[in-house]
Coordinates of C-alpha atoms and ligand atoms in Angstrom, one line a residue:
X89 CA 13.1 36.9 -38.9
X90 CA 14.2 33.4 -38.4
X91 CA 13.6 32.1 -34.7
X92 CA 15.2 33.5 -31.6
X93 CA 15.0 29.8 -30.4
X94 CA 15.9 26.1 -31.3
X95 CA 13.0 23.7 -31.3
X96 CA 14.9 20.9 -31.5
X97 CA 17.1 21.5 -28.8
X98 CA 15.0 22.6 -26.1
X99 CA 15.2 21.6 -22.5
X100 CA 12.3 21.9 -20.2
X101 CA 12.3 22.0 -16.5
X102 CA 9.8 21.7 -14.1
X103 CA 10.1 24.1 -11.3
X104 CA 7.5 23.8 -7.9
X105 CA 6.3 26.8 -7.2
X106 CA 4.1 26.0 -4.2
X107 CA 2.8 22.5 -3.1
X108 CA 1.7 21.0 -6.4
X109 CA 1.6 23.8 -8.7
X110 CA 4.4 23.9 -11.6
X111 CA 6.1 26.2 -13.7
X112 CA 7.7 24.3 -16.9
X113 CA 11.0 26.6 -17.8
X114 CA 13.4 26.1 -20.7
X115 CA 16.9 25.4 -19.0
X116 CA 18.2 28.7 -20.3
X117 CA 15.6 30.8 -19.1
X118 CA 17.9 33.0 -16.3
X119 CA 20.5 32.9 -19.1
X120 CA 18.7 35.0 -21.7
X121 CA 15.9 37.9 -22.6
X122 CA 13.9 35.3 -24.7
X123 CA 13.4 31.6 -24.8
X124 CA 11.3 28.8 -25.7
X125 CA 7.9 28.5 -24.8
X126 CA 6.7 28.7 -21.0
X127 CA 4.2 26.1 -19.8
X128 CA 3.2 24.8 -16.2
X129 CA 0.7 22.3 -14.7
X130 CA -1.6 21.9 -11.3
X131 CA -2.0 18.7 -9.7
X132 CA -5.3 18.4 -7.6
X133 CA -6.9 15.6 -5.6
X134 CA -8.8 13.7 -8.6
X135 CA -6.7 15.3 -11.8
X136 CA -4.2 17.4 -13.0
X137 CA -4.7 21.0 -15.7
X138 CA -2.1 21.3 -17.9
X139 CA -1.0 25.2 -19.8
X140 CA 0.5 24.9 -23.2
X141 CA 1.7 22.2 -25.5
X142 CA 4.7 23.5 -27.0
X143 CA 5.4 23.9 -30.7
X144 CA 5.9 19.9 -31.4
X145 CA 5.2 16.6 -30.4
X146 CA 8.6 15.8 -28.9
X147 CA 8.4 19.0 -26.7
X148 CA 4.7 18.1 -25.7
X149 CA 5.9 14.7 -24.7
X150 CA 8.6 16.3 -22.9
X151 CA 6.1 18.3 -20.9
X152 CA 3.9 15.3 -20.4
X153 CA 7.1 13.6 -18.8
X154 CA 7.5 16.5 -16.6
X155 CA 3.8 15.6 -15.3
X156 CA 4.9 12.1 -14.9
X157 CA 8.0 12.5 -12.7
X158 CA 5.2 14.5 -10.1
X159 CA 1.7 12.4 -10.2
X160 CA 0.3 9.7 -11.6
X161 CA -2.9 11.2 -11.7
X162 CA -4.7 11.9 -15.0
X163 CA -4.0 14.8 -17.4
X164 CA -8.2 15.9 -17.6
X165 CA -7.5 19.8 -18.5
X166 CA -5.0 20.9 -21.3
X167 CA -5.4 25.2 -22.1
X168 CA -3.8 26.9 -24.7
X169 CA -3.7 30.6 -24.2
X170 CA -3.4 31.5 -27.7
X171 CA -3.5 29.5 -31.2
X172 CA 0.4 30.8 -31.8
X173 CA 2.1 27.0 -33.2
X174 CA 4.4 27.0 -29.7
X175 CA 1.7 26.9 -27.5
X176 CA -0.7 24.8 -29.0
X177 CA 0.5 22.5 -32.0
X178 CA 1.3 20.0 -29.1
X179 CA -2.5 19.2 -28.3
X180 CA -2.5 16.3 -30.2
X181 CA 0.0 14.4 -28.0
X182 CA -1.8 14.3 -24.9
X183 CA -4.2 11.7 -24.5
X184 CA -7.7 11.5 -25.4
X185 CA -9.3 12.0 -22.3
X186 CA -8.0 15.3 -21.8
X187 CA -10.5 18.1 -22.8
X188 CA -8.8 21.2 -24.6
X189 CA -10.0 24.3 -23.4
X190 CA -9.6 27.8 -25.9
X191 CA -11.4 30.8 -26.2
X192 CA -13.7 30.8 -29.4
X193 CA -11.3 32.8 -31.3
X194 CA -8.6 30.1 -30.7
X195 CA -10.8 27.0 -31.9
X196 CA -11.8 29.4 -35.0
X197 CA -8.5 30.1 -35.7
X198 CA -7.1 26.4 -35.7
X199 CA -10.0 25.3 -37.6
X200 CA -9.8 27.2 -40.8
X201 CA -6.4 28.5 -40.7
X202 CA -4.0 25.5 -39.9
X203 CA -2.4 24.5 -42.7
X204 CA -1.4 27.9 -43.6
X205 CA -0.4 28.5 -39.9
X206 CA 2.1 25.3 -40.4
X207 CA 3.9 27.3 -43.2
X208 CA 4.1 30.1 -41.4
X209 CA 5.5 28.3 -38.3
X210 CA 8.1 25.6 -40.7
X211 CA 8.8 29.1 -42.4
X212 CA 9.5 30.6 -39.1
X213 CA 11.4 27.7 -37.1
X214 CA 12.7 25.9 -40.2
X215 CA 12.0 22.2 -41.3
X216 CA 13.0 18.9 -39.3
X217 CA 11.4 20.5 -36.2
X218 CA 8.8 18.1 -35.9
X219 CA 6.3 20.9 -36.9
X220 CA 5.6 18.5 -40.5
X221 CA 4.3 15.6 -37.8
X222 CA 1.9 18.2 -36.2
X223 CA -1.6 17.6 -36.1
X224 CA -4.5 20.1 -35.5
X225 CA -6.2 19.6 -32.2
X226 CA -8.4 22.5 -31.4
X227 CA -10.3 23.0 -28.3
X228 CA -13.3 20.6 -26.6
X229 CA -15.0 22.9 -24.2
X230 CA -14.4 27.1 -25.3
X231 CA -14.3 29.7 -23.0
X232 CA -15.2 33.2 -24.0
X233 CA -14.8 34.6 -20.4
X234 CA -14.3 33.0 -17.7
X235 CA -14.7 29.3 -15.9
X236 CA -13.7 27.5 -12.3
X237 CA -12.0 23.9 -13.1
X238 CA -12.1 21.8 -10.2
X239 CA -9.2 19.1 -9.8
X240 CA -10.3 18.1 -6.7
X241 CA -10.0 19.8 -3.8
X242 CA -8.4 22.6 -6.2
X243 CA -9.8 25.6 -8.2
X244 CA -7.9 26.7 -11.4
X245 CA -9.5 29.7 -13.4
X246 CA -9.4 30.1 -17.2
X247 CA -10.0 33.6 -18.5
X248 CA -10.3 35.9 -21.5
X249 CA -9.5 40.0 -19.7
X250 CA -9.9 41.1 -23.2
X251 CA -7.6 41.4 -26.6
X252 CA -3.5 41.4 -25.5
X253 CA -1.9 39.9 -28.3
X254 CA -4.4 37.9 -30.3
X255 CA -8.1 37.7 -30.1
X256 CA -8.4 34.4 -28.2
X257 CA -6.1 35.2 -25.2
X258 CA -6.4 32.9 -22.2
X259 CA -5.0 33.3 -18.7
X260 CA -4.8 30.5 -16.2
X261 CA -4.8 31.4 -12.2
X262 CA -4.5 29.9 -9.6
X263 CA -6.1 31.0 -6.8
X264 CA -4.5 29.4 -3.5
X265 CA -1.0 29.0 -5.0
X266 CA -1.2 32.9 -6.7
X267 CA 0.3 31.8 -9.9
X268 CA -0.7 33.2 -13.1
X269 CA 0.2 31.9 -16.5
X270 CA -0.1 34.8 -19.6
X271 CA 0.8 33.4 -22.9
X272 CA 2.2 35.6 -25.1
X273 CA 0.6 38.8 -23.5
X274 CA 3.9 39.2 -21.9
X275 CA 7.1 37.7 -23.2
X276 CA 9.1 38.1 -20.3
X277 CA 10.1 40.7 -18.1
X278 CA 12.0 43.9 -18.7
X279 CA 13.8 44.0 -21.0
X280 CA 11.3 42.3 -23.1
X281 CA 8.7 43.9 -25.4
X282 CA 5.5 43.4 -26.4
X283 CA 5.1 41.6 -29.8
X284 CA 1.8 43.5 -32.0
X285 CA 1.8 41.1 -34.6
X286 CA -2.2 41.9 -34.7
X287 CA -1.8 45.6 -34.1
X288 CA -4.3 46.8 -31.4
X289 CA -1.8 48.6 -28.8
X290 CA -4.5 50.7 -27.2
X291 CA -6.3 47.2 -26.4
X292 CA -3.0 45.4 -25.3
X293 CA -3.0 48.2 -23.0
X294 CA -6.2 48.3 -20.9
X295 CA -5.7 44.3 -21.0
X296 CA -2.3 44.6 -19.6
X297 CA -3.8 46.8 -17.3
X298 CA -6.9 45.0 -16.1
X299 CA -4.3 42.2 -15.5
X300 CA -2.3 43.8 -13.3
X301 CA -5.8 45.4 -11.5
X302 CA -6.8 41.6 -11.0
X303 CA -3.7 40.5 -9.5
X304 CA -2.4 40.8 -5.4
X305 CA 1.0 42.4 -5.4
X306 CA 2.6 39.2 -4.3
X307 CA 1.3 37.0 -7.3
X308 CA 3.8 35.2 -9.8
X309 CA 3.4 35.7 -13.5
X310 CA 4.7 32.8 -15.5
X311 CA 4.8 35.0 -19.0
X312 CA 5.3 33.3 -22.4
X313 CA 8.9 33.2 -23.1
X314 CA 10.8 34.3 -20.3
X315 CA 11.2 33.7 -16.3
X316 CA 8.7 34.2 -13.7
X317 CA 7.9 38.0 -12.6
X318 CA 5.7 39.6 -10.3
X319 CA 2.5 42.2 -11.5
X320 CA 4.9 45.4 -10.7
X321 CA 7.0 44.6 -13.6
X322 CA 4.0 44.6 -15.8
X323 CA 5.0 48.7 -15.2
X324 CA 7.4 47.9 -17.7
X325 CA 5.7 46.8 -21.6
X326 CA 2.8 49.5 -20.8
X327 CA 5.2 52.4 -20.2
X328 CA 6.6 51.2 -23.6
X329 CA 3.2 50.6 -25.1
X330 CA 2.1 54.1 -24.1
X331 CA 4.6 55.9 -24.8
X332 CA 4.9 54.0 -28.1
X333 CA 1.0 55.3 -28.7
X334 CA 2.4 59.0 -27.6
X335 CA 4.8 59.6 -30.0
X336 CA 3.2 57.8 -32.8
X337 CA 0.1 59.4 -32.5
X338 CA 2.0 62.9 -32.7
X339 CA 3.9 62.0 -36.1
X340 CA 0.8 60.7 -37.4
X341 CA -1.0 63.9 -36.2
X342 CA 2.1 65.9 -37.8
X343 CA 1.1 63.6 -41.2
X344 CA 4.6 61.9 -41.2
X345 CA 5.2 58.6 -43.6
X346 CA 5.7 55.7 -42.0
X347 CA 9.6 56.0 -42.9
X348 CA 10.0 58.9 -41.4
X349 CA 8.1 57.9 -38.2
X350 CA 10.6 54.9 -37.7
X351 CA 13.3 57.7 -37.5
X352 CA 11.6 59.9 -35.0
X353 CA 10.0 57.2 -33.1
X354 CA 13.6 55.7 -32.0
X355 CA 12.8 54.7 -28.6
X356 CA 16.3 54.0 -27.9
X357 CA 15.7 53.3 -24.0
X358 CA 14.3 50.8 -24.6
X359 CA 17.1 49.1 -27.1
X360 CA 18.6 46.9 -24.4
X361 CA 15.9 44.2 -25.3
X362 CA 17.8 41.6 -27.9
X363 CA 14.9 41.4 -30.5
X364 CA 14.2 45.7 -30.0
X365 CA 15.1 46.3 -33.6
X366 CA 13.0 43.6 -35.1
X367 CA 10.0 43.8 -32.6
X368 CA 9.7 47.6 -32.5
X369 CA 11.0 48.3 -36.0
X370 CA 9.9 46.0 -38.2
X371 CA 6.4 44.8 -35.9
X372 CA 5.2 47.6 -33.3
X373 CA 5.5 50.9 -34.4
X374 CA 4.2 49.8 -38.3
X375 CA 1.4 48.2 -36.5
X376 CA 0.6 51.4 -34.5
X377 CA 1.2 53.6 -37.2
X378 CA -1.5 51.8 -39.2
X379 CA -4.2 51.6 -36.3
X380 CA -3.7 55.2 -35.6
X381 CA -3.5 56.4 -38.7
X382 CA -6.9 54.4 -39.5
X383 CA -8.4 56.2 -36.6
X384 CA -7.2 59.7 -37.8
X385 CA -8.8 59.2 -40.8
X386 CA -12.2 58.2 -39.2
X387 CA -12.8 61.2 -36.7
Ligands
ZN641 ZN1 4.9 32.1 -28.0

């Protein structure tokens, strides 16, 4: 599929969320089911933590700009919470004395993979998006579980609740403001879907789960490519994702091709999403036909 979005004709606004803590929305974001890339920042005492750097350098500088407008205190703390090019390819923007912060599996994956990660993404979002200028910036400090950033006079918590989308997925909260940025875990809310691009559905699930466990009922989650939600509407991709396992798991059990499972695993409730037929045709239920069909063969 070619891009649901333009990257050279995105807007970003920055929208305050409680005193000092940012959400950074595409201008269309109440307008469709999916958008450009989500990204926010918190402003403490001494510095400020930036999430995401957005798929170019013009978008990162946008961003930066956003920071600008607010504080002119220092950008110390940039986090990426995946190695996907939107969210990351813009590291290399933000000034030097801002320390990138990934989970292991993030650094690895920019490190050996990211010139064939540019075609993939020029492939994806087409050329002249500013994704030829891109430089690899991986992370400084790597967080395999968990760690407290202080801004001064401000916590912000990094961490890794397990596999979701990709191996290296990072979640920033913040505590006193109750704000919590996923990634790509979760596009946006209903009627968005999950995207397995690495398979695993059983894991997105006790991930999306554990999220949700984590979270007070009045939190905000700022997800990946949509508007801002609360940890109820999490309900929403993991009744999909298990009954997605369900039915699969029963025409794999019944020894169905994977053709035929795409005609009895329809779904059809959940077709109001605008990418459905790409993102449960042609990605999920392949990717959970193949995982479940692996585990068949192992028991
Ligand atoms: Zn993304």
């Amino acid at each position: 599929m070619s891009s649901p979005w333009d990257a050279a004709t995105v807007n970003l606004v920055s929208k305050e969320l409680s005193p000092g803590v940012f959400a950074v929305l595409p201008d269309d974001v109440n307008e469709k089911d999916h958008v450009a890339t989500t990204a926010g920042f918190i402003i403490g005492e001494r510095a400020v933590l930036v999430i995401e750097s957005m798929v170019n350098g013009d978008l990162a500088s946008q961003l930066i700009g956003l920071v600008r407008r607010e504080t002119s205190k220092p950008i110390r703390f940039l986090v990426n919470t995946s190695y996907h090019g939107d969210h990351a390819y813009g590291n290399f923007v933000f000034p030097d004395t801002a320390v990138v912060i990934q989970h292991p599996a993030t650094k690895r994956y920019m490190d050996e993979n990211f010139e064939d990660d540019r075609k993939f993404m020029l492939d994806l979002m087409g050329e002249g998006k500013g994704i030829e200028r891109v430089q690899s910036r991986s992370a400084d400090i790597i967080v395999p579980d968990m760690i407290t950033v202080d801004l001064g006079g401000r916590l912000v918590e990094v961490r890794h609740f397990g596999f979701a989308q990709t191996p290296g997925d990072l979640v920033i909260w913040s505590p006193d403001a109750k704000v919590l940025w996923v990634g790509n875990m979760i596009q946006a809310p209903s009627p968005a879907l999950p995207w397995l691009l690495e398979g695993r559905h059983r894991d997105t699930i006790t991930t999306l789960a554990a999220v949700k466990a984590f979270l007070p009922e009045d939190a905000t989650i700022i997800p990946g490519h949509g508007k801002p939600m609360r940890p109820a509407d999490i309900e929403f991709p993991l009744a999909y994702l298990r009954e997605l396992d369900a039915a699969v798991e029963k025409a794999v059990a019944e020894g169905q091709s994977i053709e035929d499972t795409l005609k009895t695993v329809e779904m059809s409730r959940f077709g109001e999403y605008s990418l459905f037929d790409w993102a449960h045709n042609t990605v999920n239920v392949p990717a959970a036909y193949s995982n479940l069909k692996k585990d068949a063969e192992r028991a």
